[in-house]
XYZ file of N, CA and C in Angstrom:
759
model
N -8.636 -72.882 -8.388
C -9.344 -73.881 -9.206
C -8.936 -75.292 -8.784
N -9.916 -76.183 -8.708
C -9.635 -77.557 -8.308
C -8.710 -78.236 -9.309
N -7.849 -79.129 -8.806
C -6.962 -79.898 -9.677
C -7.622 -81.164 -10.186
N -8.867 -81.411 -9.790
C -9.591 -82.598 -10.234
C -10.888 -82.203 -10.925
N -11.447 -83.187 -11.655
C -12.670 -82.979 -12.404
C -13.474 -84.268 -12.359
N -14.756 -84.177 -12.014
C -15.616 -85.346 -11.997
C -16.399 -85.399 -13.300
N -16.109 -86.402 -14.112
C -16.891 -86.629 -15.321
C -18.008 -87.601 -14.970
N -19.216 -87.111 -14.995
C -20.345 -87.925 -14.557
C -20.746 -88.935 -15.615
N -21.052 -90.155 -15.161
C -21.575 -91.228 -16.004
C -22.792 -91.811 -15.292
N -23.915 -91.885 -16.001
C -25.102 -92.470 -15.382
C -25.237 -93.961 -15.667
N -24.276 -94.512 -16.453
C -24.284 -95.952 -16.731
C -22.890 -96.509 -16.491
N -22.788 -97.663 -15.846
C -21.460 -98.212 -15.550
C -20.704 -98.664 -16.790
N -21.405 -99.104 -17.843
C -20.711 -99.599 -19.029
C -19.807 -98.559 -19.661
N -20.345 -97.404 -20.079
C -19.476 -96.374 -20.650
C -18.417 -95.870 -19.684
N -18.766 -95.765 -18.409
C -17.789 -95.312 -17.410
C -16.597 -96.259 -17.345
N -16.878 -97.556 -17.226
C -15.804 -98.534 -17.080
C -14.991 -98.647 -18.370
N -15.655 -98.517 -19.528
C -14.939 -98.582 -20.800
C -13.988 -97.407 -20.947
N -14.435 -96.229 -20.553
C -13.567 -95.054 -20.647
C -12.362 -95.194 -19.725
N -12.582 -95.624 -18.499
C -11.471 -95.786 -17.556
C -10.475 -96.830 -18.056
N -10.982 -97.956 -18.543
C -10.098 -99.007 -19.048
C -9.314 -98.525 -20.257
N -9.984 -97.765 -21.134
C -9.307 -97.250 -22.318
C -8.197 -96.280 -21.964
N -8.446 -95.386 -21.021
C -7.416 -94.436 -20.604
C -6.217 -95.161 -20.013
N -6.473 -96.174 -19.193
C -5.355 -96.914 -18.589
C -4.540 -97.641 -19.656
N -5.216 -98.230 -20.627
C -4.545 -98.997 -21.688
C -3.701 -98.080 -22.563
N -4.242 -96.931 -22.899
C -3.489 -95.982 -23.708
C -2.288 -95.445 -22.926
N -2.466 -95.183 -21.653
C -1.355 -94.696 -20.833
C -0.227 -95.715 -20.782
N -0.578 -96.994 -20.721
C 0.433 -98.052 -20.623
C 1.289 -98.162 -21.876
N 0.843 -97.563 -22.982
C 1.601 -97.638 -24.229
C 2.867 -96.796 -24.173
N 2.908 -95.803 -23.297
C 4.082 -94.958 -23.208
C 4.224 -93.987 -24.361
N 3.110 -93.663 -25.010
C 3.128 -92.716 -26.116
C 2.516 -91.388 -25.717
N 1.364 -91.069 -26.293
C 0.696 -89.811 -25.959
C 0.228 -89.851 -24.507
N 0.361 -88.736 -23.827
C -0.152 -88.637 -22.462
C -1.675 -88.711 -22.473
N -2.242 -89.264 -21.423
C -3.695 -89.308 -21.271
C -4.060 -88.665 -19.939
N -5.314 -88.256 -19.835
C -5.793 -87.672 -18.596
C -5.856 -88.765 -17.527
N -5.131 -88.625 -16.419
C -5.091 -89.698 -15.416
C -6.449 -89.923 -14.750
N -6.801 -91.201 -14.565
C -7.995 -91.582 -13.814
C -7.599 -91.697 -12.348
N -8.122 -90.816 -11.523
C -7.782 -90.829 -10.098
C -8.667 -91.784 -9.313
N -9.913 -91.949 -9.759
C -10.829 -92.862 -9.074
C -12.004 -93.160 -9.994
N -12.514 -94.392 -9.888
C -13.748 -94.788 -10.568
C -14.837 -94.837 -9.500
N -15.839 -93.960 -9.623
C -16.883 -93.845 -8.617
C -18.225 -94.233 -9.212
N -19.192 -94.473 -8.361
C -20.526 -94.830 -8.840
C -21.130 -93.742 -9.715
N -20.754 -92.481 -9.453
C -21.345 -91.383 -10.217
C -20.458 -90.907 -11.360
N -19.317 -91.561 -11.593
C -18.487 -91.170 -12.718
C -17.007 -91.378 -12.464
N -16.192 -90.676 -13.238
C -14.740 -90.793 -13.149
C -14.155 -89.519 -12.566
N -13.289 -89.668 -11.595
C -12.556 -88.542 -11.058
C -11.242 -88.454 -11.825
N -11.081 -87.362 -12.564
C -9.945 -87.181 -13.455
C -9.114 -85.991 -13.009
N -7.859 -85.995 -13.398
C -7.026 -84.825 -13.142
C -7.367 -83.739 -14.160
N -7.582 -82.544 -13.703
C -7.924 -81.433 -14.585
C -6.715 -81.048 -15.441
N -6.965 -80.793 -16.711
C -5.918 -80.358 -17.636
C -6.103 -78.872 -17.911
N -5.100 -78.073 -17.583
C -5.144 -76.640 -17.860
C -4.699 -76.409 -19.299
N -5.615 -75.908 -20.120
C -5.344 -75.769 -21.533
C -4.482 -74.565 -21.877
N -3.647 -74.756 -22.911
C -2.834 -73.676 -23.468
C -2.893 -73.805 -24.992
N -2.617 -72.730 -25.725
C -2.581 -72.845 -27.193
C -1.438 -73.750 -27.627
N -1.687 -74.682 -28.551
C -0.619 -75.581 -28.989
C 0.337 -74.884 -29.949
N 1.587 -75.301 -29.912
C 2.597 -74.821 -30.845
C 2.838 -75.881 -31.925
N 3.554 -75.491 -32.968
C 3.920 -76.450 -34.004
C 4.776 -77.573 -33.426
N 5.650 -77.226 -32.489
C 6.482 -78.257 -31.852
C 5.627 -79.228 -31.043
N 4.594 -78.716 -30.364
C 3.672 -79.592 -29.630
C 3.002 -80.573 -30.596
N 2.592 -80.054 -31.756
C 1.904 -80.889 -32.730
C 2.814 -81.995 -33.261
N 4.064 -81.648 -33.529
C 4.996 -82.658 -34.029
C 5.266 -83.725 -32.966
N 5.394 -83.299 -31.721
C 5.594 -84.271 -30.637
C 4.367 -85.170 -30.499
N 3.182 -84.607 -30.657
C 1.954 -85.397 -30.600
C 1.953 -86.460 -31.686
N 2.323 -86.092 -32.911
C 2.360 -87.069 -33.993
C 3.316 -88.212 -33.702
N 4.500 -87.895 -33.197
C 5.473 -88.948 -32.873
C 4.974 -89.816 -31.724
N 4.408 -89.176 -30.701
C 3.915 -89.937 -29.550
C 2.735 -90.824 -29.938
N 1.875 -90.319 -30.825
C 0.738 -91.129 -31.274
C 1.224 -92.363 -32.027
N 2.293 -92.212 -32.800
C 2.865 -93.370 -33.481
C 3.334 -94.422 -32.477
N 3.912 -93.976 -31.353
C 4.337 -94.931 -30.322
C 3.135 -95.608 -29.676
N 2.064 -94.854 -29.447
C 0.856 -95.482 -28.895
C 0.343 -96.552 -29.837
N 0.251 -96.235 -31.109
C -0.223 -97.217 -32.093
C 0.677 -98.444 -32.114
N 1.988 -98.219 -32.040
C 2.938 -99.329 -32.138
C 2.866 -100.270 -30.942
N 2.259 -99.837 -29.834
C 2.117 -100.721 -28.671
C 1.218 -101.904 -28.988
N 0.354 -101.757 -29.981
C -0.397 -102.882 -30.505
C -1.553 -103.355 -29.632
N -2.201 -104.399 -30.130
C -3.344 -105.024 -29.470
C -3.348 -106.493 -29.840
N -4.100 -107.286 -29.088
C -4.116 -108.733 -29.313
C -4.768 -109.112 -30.634
N -5.742 -108.327 -31.071
C -6.472 -108.635 -32.300
C -7.234 -107.390 -32.725
N -7.774 -107.425 -33.931
C -8.619 -106.335 -34.386
C -9.935 -106.371 -33.600
N -10.256 -105.234 -33.009
C -11.434 -105.164 -32.156
C -11.167 -105.510 -30.717
N -9.903 -105.793 -30.364
C -9.587 -106.134 -28.976
C -9.876 -104.956 -28.063
N -10.542 -105.211 -26.928
C -10.756 -104.139 -25.953
C -9.532 -103.996 -25.056
N -9.474 -102.942 -24.249
C -8.463 -102.904 -23.190
C -8.558 -104.167 -22.337
N -7.447 -104.683 -21.862
C -7.449 -106.000 -21.211
C -8.304 -106.085 -19.957
N -8.566 -104.964 -19.283
C -9.395 -105.049 -18.075
C -10.831 -104.605 -18.326
N -11.261 -104.642 -19.600
C -12.652 -104.333 -19.934
C -13.353 -105.612 -20.360
N -14.425 -105.950 -19.691
C -15.231 -107.112 -20.064
C -16.382 -106.650 -20.956
N -16.556 -107.324 -22.088
C -17.670 -106.982 -22.968
C -17.314 -105.905 -23.968
N -18.354 -105.294 -24.535
C -18.167 -104.323 -25.591
C -17.846 -102.948 -25.034
N -17.373 -102.065 -25.913
C -17.078 -100.695 -25.549
C -18.177 -99.765 -26.020
N -17.844 -98.478 -26.080
C -18.810 -97.449 -26.461
C -18.111 -96.388 -27.278
N -18.841 -95.813 -28.227
C -18.399 -94.610 -28.917
C -19.555 -93.633 -28.839
N -19.330 -92.504 -28.161
C -20.427 -91.591 -27.808
C -21.466 -92.394 -27.026
N -22.725 -92.377 -27.467
C -23.770 -93.104 -26.741
C -24.096 -94.443 -27.389
N -23.254 -94.903 -28.324
C -23.547 -96.122 -29.074
C -22.576 -97.236 -28.699
N -23.046 -98.484 -28.701
C -22.152 -99.605 -28.393
C -21.107 -99.794 -29.479
N -19.937 -100.255 -29.054
C -18.820 -100.505 -29.961
C -18.416 -101.963 -29.800
N -18.760 -102.831 -30.771
C -18.504 -104.263 -30.616
C -17.025 -104.577 -30.414
N -16.738 -105.392 -29.418
C -15.373 -105.823 -29.139
C -15.216 -107.342 -29.228
N -16.315 -108.054 -29.208
C -16.253 -109.517 -29.233
C -16.113 -109.979 -30.679
N -14.975 -109.666 -31.270
C -14.731 -109.974 -32.669
C -13.705 -111.085 -32.798
N -13.744 -111.771 -33.937
C -12.789 -112.852 -34.190
C -12.091 -112.677 -35.537
N -12.248 -111.521 -36.170
C -11.677 -111.299 -37.501
C -10.153 -111.271 -37.439
N -9.524 -111.941 -38.379
C -8.069 -111.914 -38.465
C -7.584 -110.872 -39.466
N -8.482 -110.358 -40.317
C -8.144 -109.283 -41.255
C -8.842 -108.004 -40.804
N -8.095 -106.879 -40.852
C -8.701 -105.610 -40.473
C -9.899 -105.289 -41.355
N -9.786 -105.534 -42.642
C -10.865 -105.167 -43.566
C -12.171 -105.886 -43.215
N -12.078 -107.152 -42.826
C -13.279 -107.881 -42.423
C -13.837 -107.315 -41.114
N -12.943 -107.072 -40.152
C -13.361 -106.487 -38.886
C -14.057 -105.146 -39.095
N -13.475 -104.281 -39.914
C -14.009 -102.943 -40.113
C -15.377 -102.997 -40.781
N -15.526 -103.885 -41.760
C -16.812 -103.998 -42.444
C -17.895 -104.546 -41.530
N -17.611 -105.637 -40.833
C -18.652 -106.351 -40.092
C -18.913 -105.792 -38.692
N -17.892 -105.193 -38.077
C -18.038 -104.796 -36.673
C -17.958 -103.292 -36.438
N -17.663 -102.525 -37.489
C -17.675 -101.077 -37.358
C -18.689 -100.447 -38.311
N -18.619 -100.776 -39.596
C -19.506 -100.114 -40.556
C -20.930 -100.670 -40.533
N -21.086 -101.968 -40.679
C -22.436 -102.518 -40.868
C -23.371 -102.326 -39.664
N -22.903 -102.450 -38.419
C -23.848 -102.208 -37.313
C -24.444 -100.800 -37.341
N -23.622 -99.794 -37.609
C -24.131 -98.431 -37.627
C -24.824 -98.107 -38.940
N -24.455 -98.789 -40.000
C -25.193 -98.649 -41.252
C -26.629 -99.124 -41.068
N -26.795 -100.290 -40.449
C -28.155 -100.802 -40.218
C -28.953 -99.851 -39.330
N -28.313 -99.338 -38.269
C -29.017 -98.436 -37.356
C -29.431 -97.152 -38.054
N -28.555 -96.606 -38.899
C -28.877 -95.366 -39.611
C -30.006 -95.588 -40.615
N -29.967 -96.728 -41.292
C -31.032 -97.036 -42.253
C -32.356 -97.266 -41.538
N -32.329 -98.021 -40.443
C -33.566 -98.322 -39.719
C -34.187 -97.072 -39.104
N -33.339 -96.089 -38.761
C -33.844 -94.841 -38.188
C -34.365 -93.887 -39.257
N -34.191 -94.255 -40.525
C -34.657 -93.405 -41.609
C -33.698 -92.288 -41.977
N -32.464 -92.350 -41.472
C -31.491 -91.302 -41.779
C -30.792 -91.549 -43.113
N -30.802 -92.800 -43.585
C -30.234 -93.154 -44.885
C -31.318 -93.798 -45.730
N -31.396 -93.404 -46.988
C -32.313 -94.067 -47.904
C -31.757 -95.442 -48.261
N -32.598 -96.276 -48.849
C -32.140 -97.602 -49.267
C -31.015 -97.486 -50.284
N -31.134 -96.522 -51.199
C -30.092 -96.350 -52.215
C -28.781 -95.898 -51.590
N -28.851 -94.982 -50.623
C -27.637 -94.533 -49.956
C -27.000 -95.665 -49.152
N -27.833 -96.467 -48.501
C -27.318 -97.592 -47.727
C -26.602 -98.587 -48.638
N -27.081 -98.749 -49.857
C -26.430 -99.663 -50.801
C -25.029 -99.179 -51.163
N -24.853 -97.863 -51.250
C -23.523 -97.330 -51.558
C -22.551 -97.675 -50.439
N -22.981 -97.466 -49.199
C -22.108 -97.784 -48.064
C -21.860 -99.289 -47.989
N -22.889 -100.071 -48.242
C -22.704 -101.522 -48.169
C -21.771 -102.021 -49.263
N -21.718 -101.303 -50.383
C -20.776 -101.687 -51.432
C -19.334 -101.549 -50.943
N -19.079 -100.572 -50.084
C -17.761 -100.465 -49.461
C -17.491 -101.691 -48.593
N -18.491 -102.099 -47.821
C -18.332 -103.288 -46.977
C -18.015 -104.518 -47.817
N -18.691 -104.666 -48.936
C -18.448 -105.826 -49.796
C -17.023 -105.818 -50.344
N -16.534 -104.642 -50.721
C -15.158 -104.569 -51.223
C -14.151 -104.849 -50.114
N -14.451 -104.402 -48.895
C -13.576 -104.724 -47.769
C -13.536 -106.230 -47.528
N -14.697 -106.854 -47.548
C -14.768 -108.292 -47.293
C -14.055 -109.092 -48.381
N -14.071 -108.560 -49.595
C -13.398 -109.227 -50.706
C -11.899 -108.966 -50.720
N -11.428 -108.111 -49.807
C -10.015 -107.759 -49.794
C -9.617 -106.911 -50.976
N -10.574 -106.101 -51.462
C -10.401 -105.374 -52.712
C -10.115 -103.889 -52.494
N -9.694 -103.508 -51.290
C -9.313 -102.127 -51.026
C -7.894 -102.109 -50.468
N -7.091 -101.118 -50.844
C -5.686 -101.085 -50.396
C -5.572 -100.674 -48.934
N -4.363 -100.894 -48.396
C -4.051 -100.398 -47.061
C -4.264 -101.376 -45.933
N -4.326 -102.662 -46.230
C -4.522 -103.666 -45.176
C -3.318 -103.672 -44.237
N -3.518 -103.466 -42.915
C -2.382 -103.489 -41.984
C -1.965 -104.919 -41.663
N -0.700 -105.072 -41.302
C -0.203 -106.414 -40.986
C -0.525 -106.827 -39.557
N -0.771 -105.859 -38.673
C -1.041 -106.166 -37.271
C -1.909 -105.062 -36.682
N -2.685 -105.370 -35.648
C -3.540 -104.344 -35.043
C -2.741 -103.324 -34.246
N -3.144 -102.071 -34.375
C -2.565 -100.985 -33.607
C -3.422 -100.712 -32.377
N -2.829 -100.047 -31.403
C -3.576 -99.626 -30.210
C -4.182 -98.246 -30.491
N -5.489 -98.188 -30.662
C -6.159 -96.963 -31.082
C -6.839 -96.247 -29.925
N -6.882 -94.918 -30.029
C -7.774 -94.130 -29.186
C -9.199 -94.433 -29.592
N -9.488 -94.416 -30.885
C -10.766 -94.864 -31.406
C -11.826 -93.792 -31.585
N -11.658 -92.628 -30.942
C -12.611 -91.521 -31.111
C -11.822 -90.212 -31.086
N -10.790 -90.159 -31.938
C -9.774 -89.123 -31.834
C -10.141 -87.878 -32.649
N -11.284 -87.297 -32.327
C -11.591 -86.006 -32.933
C -10.915 -84.918 -32.104
N -10.884 -83.703 -32.640
C -10.096 -82.643 -32.015
C -10.527 -82.334 -30.592
N -11.818 -82.513 -30.281
C -12.287 -82.235 -28.921
C -11.759 -83.187 -27.881
N -11.216 -84.317 -28.311
C -10.640 -85.281 -27.368
C -9.124 -85.170 -27.269
N -8.572 -84.112 -27.852
C -7.148 -83.793 -27.720
C -7.046 -82.463 -26.980
N -6.594 -82.511 -25.743
C -6.369 -81.300 -24.962
C -4.895 -80.925 -25.068
N -4.634 -79.631 -24.975
C -3.252 -79.147 -25.067
C -2.853 -78.515 -23.748
N -1.852 -79.074 -23.104
C -1.345 -78.564 -21.837
C 0.035 -77.958 -22.061
N 0.607 -77.421 -21.001
C 1.955 -76.870 -21.105
C 2.985 -77.955 -21.398
N 2.622 -79.212 -21.179
C 3.519 -80.338 -21.474
C 3.186 -81.026 -22.790
N 2.211 -80.493 -23.555
C 1.867 -81.093 -24.831
C 0.464 -81.682 -24.843
N 0.218 -82.562 -25.799
C -1.118 -83.131 -25.996
C -1.476 -84.105 -24.881
N -2.758 -84.099 -24.518
C -3.310 -85.018 -23.523
C -4.629 -85.548 -24.080
N -4.798 -86.863 -24.099
C -5.999 -87.469 -24.674
C -7.044 -87.740 -23.599
N -8.304 -87.581 -23.995
C -9.431 -87.883 -23.128
C -10.448 -88.714 -23.908
N -11.410 -89.278 -23.187
C -12.631 -89.869 -23.739
C -12.403 -90.837 -24.904
N -11.638 -91.904 -24.704
C -11.358 -92.828 -25.805
C -12.481 -93.844 -26.028
N -12.432 -94.436 -27.221
C -13.183 -95.653 -27.525
C -12.131 -96.689 -27.925
N -11.217 -96.967 -27.018
C -9.971 -97.670 -27.321
C -10.213 -99.116 -27.741
N -9.457 -99.541 -28.765
C -9.540 -100.924 -29.258
C -8.385 -101.163 -30.224
N -8.240 -102.392 -30.660
C -7.236 -102.733 -31.652
C -7.765 -102.493 -33.046
N -7.019 -101.747 -33.858
C -7.505 -101.424 -35.193
C -6.403 -100.960 -36.111
N -6.743 -100.060 -37.010
C -5.845 -99.559 -38.049
C -5.368 -98.168 -37.639
N -4.052 -97.893 -37.639
C -3.589 -96.564 -37.227
C -4.153 -95.436 -38.074
N -4.450 -95.711 -39.347
C -5.003 -94.669 -40.202
C -6.372 -94.201 -39.717
N -7.055 -95.012 -38.927
C -8.369 -94.630 -38.407
C -8.256 -93.438 -37.471
N -7.300 -93.454 -36.560
C -7.101 -92.317 -35.666
C -6.718 -91.066 -36.454
N -5.857 -91.206 -37.446
C -5.415 -90.050 -38.221
C -6.566 -89.442 -39.006
N -7.412 -90.291 -39.572
C -8.561 -89.793 -40.324
C -9.544 -89.077 -39.422
N -9.694 -89.561 -38.202
C -10.599 -88.915 -37.259
C -10.074 -87.535 -36.874
N -8.761 -87.388 -36.724
C -8.191 -86.083 -36.433
C -8.535 -85.084 -37.527
N -8.571 -85.560 -38.770
C -8.820 -84.674 -39.902
C -10.296 -84.355 -40.093
N -11.189 -85.119 -39.460
C -12.616 -84.983 -39.748
C -13.160 -83.631 -39.316
N -12.793 -83.163 -38.141
C -13.299 -81.885 -37.639
C -12.199 -80.853 -37.444
N -11.008 -81.146 -37.946
C -9.927 -80.181 -37.877
C -9.175 -80.228 -36.559
N -7.903 -79.841 -36.606
C -7.037 -79.833 -35.428
C -5.952 -78.798 -35.679
N -5.581 -78.002 -34.679
C -4.484 -77.053 -34.882
C -3.204 -77.765 -35.324
N -2.542 -77.207 -36.334
C -1.267 -77.742 -36.833
C -1.409 -79.197 -37.293
N -2.564 -79.525 -37.879
C -2.814 -80.920 -38.263
C -1.733 -81.447 -39.210
N -1.303 -80.630 -40.174
C -0.291 -81.113 -41.119
C 0.994 -81.517 -40.401
N 1.347 -80.786 -39.338
C 2.560 -81.131 -38.579
C 2.367 -82.455 -37.838
N 1.167 -82.661 -37.285
C 0.871 -83.917 -36.591
C 0.997 -85.096 -37.555
N 0.354 -84.977 -38.706
C 0.325 -86.080 -39.664
C 1.712 -86.370 -40.230
N 2.458 -85.322 -40.532
C 3.791 -85.528 -41.086
C 4.708 -86.202 -40.072
N 4.623 -85.775 -38.812
C 5.476 -86.382 -37.779
C 5.105 -87.837 -37.556
N 3.804 -88.148 -37.552
C 3.371 -89.538 -37.387
C 3.839 -90.378 -38.568
N 3.646 -89.868 -39.778
C 4.033 -90.628 -40.969
C 5.532 -90.905 -40.988
N 6.329 -89.947 -40.536
C 7.772 -90.146 -40.499
C 8.149 -91.181 -39.445
N 7.478 -91.137 -38.298
C 7.812 -92.063 -37.209
C 7.315 -93.469 -37.468
N 6.192 -93.588 -38.177
C 5.546 -94.893 -38.322
C 5.653 -95.494 -39.710
N 6.187 -94.774 -40.665
C 6.304 -95.276 -42.040
C 4.964 -95.809 -42.558
N 3.983 -94.925 -42.636
C 2.658 -95.318 -43.108
C 2.718 -95.813 -44.544
N 1.812 -96.713 -44.874
C 1.773 -97.299 -46.204
C 1.472 -96.238 -47.251
N 2.049 -96.369 -48.439
C 1.783 -95.389 -49.498
C 0.286 -95.254 -49.761
N -0.125 -94.022 -50.061
C -1.515 -93.778 -50.398
C -2.429 -93.578 -49.209
N -1.869 -93.426 -48.004
C -2.731 -93.351 -46.815
C -3.626 -92.124 -46.839
N -3.169 -91.038 -47.428
C -4.006 -89.841 -47.469
C -5.256 -90.062 -48.318
N -5.144 -90.871 -49.362
C -6.319 -91.130 -50.210
C -7.331 -92.034 -49.514
N -6.897 -92.723 -48.466
C -7.810 -93.621 -47.749
C -8.518 -92.947 -46.573
N -8.300 -91.661 -46.399
C -8.960 -90.946 -45.305
C -10.481 -91.110 -45.342
N -11.150 -90.979 -46.509
C -12.615 -91.144 -46.513
C -13.067 -92.522 -46.029
N -12.309 -93.571 -46.329
C -12.660 -94.907 -45.850
C -12.698 -94.927 -44.327
N -11.680 -94.365 -43.701
C -11.594 -94.416 -42.243
C -12.530 -93.419 -41.571
N -12.939 -92.391 -42.291
C -13.914 -91.452 -41.736
C -15.331 -91.983 -41.838
N -15.528 -93.035 -42.595
C -16.878 -93.552 -42.812
C -17.517 -94.026 -41.506
N -16.744 -94.659 -40.640
C -17.329 -95.129 -39.380
C -17.801 -93.977 -38.493
N -16.952 -92.991 -38.159
C -17.481 -91.896 -37.336
C -18.608 -91.131 -38.006
N -18.598 -91.034 -39.320
C -19.707 -90.353 -39.997
C -21.006 -91.150 -39.859
N -20.923 -92.469 -39.887
C -22.123 -93.282 -39.659
C -22.590 -93.149 -38.210
N -21.658 -93.095 -37.271
C -22.026 -92.890 -35.867
C -22.780 -91.569 -35.727
N -22.266 -90.520 -36.335
C -22.937 -89.221 -36.259
C -24.284 -89.239 -36.984
N -24.368 -90.022 -38.045
C -25.651 -90.148 -38.754
C -26.698 -90.787 -37.856
N -26.308 -91.846 -37.153
C -27.238 -92.506 -36.229
C -27.682 -91.530 -35.139
N -26.737 -90.785 -34.587
C -27.035 -89.917 -33.447
C -27.774 -88.644 -33.840
N -27.410 -88.073 -35.009
C -27.894 -86.739 -35.334
C -28.601 -86.621 -36.680
N -28.413 -87.604 -37.575
C -29.030 -87.523 -38.886
C -28.514 -86.334 -39.669
N -29.405 -85.654 -40.354
C -29.064 -84.424 -41.056
C -27.960 -84.592 -42.077
N -27.059 -83.593 -42.102
C -26.020 -83.572 -43.114
C -24.982 -84.659 -42.983
N -24.919 -85.315 -41.814
C -23.931 -86.381 -41.674
C -24.209 -87.539 -42.619
N -25.469 -87.780 -42.936
C -25.802 -88.855 -43.870
C -25.178 -88.582 -45.225
N -25.315 -87.345 -45.702
C -24.720 -86.995 -46.983
C -23.211 -87.111 -46.968
N -22.586 -86.699 -45.862
C -21.134 -86.830 -45.753
C -20.707 -88.289 -45.781
N -21.470 -89.147 -45.110
C -21.138 -90.572 -45.090
C -21.220 -91.168 -46.492
N -22.250 -90.808 -47.224
C -22.395 -91.350 -48.582
C -21.279 -90.830 -49.482
N -20.920 -89.555 -49.344
C -19.809 -89.022 -50.141
C -18.507 -89.737 -49.816
N -18.262 -90.000 -48.533
C -17.059 -90.742 -48.147
C -17.062 -92.140 -48.748
N -18.229 -92.771 -48.777
C -18.338 -94.111 -49.367
C -18.050 -94.065 -50.870
N -18.580 -93.067 -51.546
C -18.324 -92.955 -53.004
C -16.840 -92.699 -53.280
N -16.206 -91.860 -52.473
C -14.789 -91.619 -52.655
C -13.971 -92.894 -52.417
N -14.412 -93.688 -51.441
C -13.720 -94.957 -51.168
C -13.885 -95.921 -52.327
N -15.057 -95.982 -52.897
C -15.280 -96.892 -54.021
C -14.457 -96.511 -55.250
N -13.985 -95.268 -55.292
C -13.158 -94.827 -56.419
C -11.685 -95.184 -56.243
N -11.317 -95.740 -55.088
C -9.915 -96.112 -54.863
C -9.480 -97.223 -55.814
């Protein structure tokens, strides 16, 4: 079996954003990432990761390493990897990076939630009433009326669902980031959205290493709201209902 893998990209923007994100995350010295061997016109040449079943010890090491990645920080909320010009991508959708927000809550409302909220509403995936529920979360964020405001931006993977965590004989390896400066709870909430082996061990190890703010588990729906809106834009269906439920749970904080 070849030791390399060509991930094809038909557009340079997502290709370059992924390569820059992998390099930036690798520089943090935390979780291992899939090495970029070459950036080609037809995609990224990556080192192949041979998968193995993860152990509880692997999961705990992943949680601690992820805390170190987050602690490497970023210049600002919404900051892209330093060698990426312009905006990033999450799945097939643009991810705004040209932000100037000094508060995470403002950044999250204006540059993560509202762009995809508008797209989901315009596509007919959210009713006007449902969109109002999500926008009420944005208003509370802008007012500084929700708990958990971080003091500084963390270095995020940004699309940390279970499919982007590979398990090798040496532990967790990350792929396919939407890397930017944000809130560490965002990565943790994304891990919980679609499930992950030994998730409780990952979260406990991260919380111990990073001293997460009290109540972080109750804020999971807030941080899941962005990926749920992304999925609503892309796929519609039941994701719209999940997004609205997450918004209602957030409004109850």
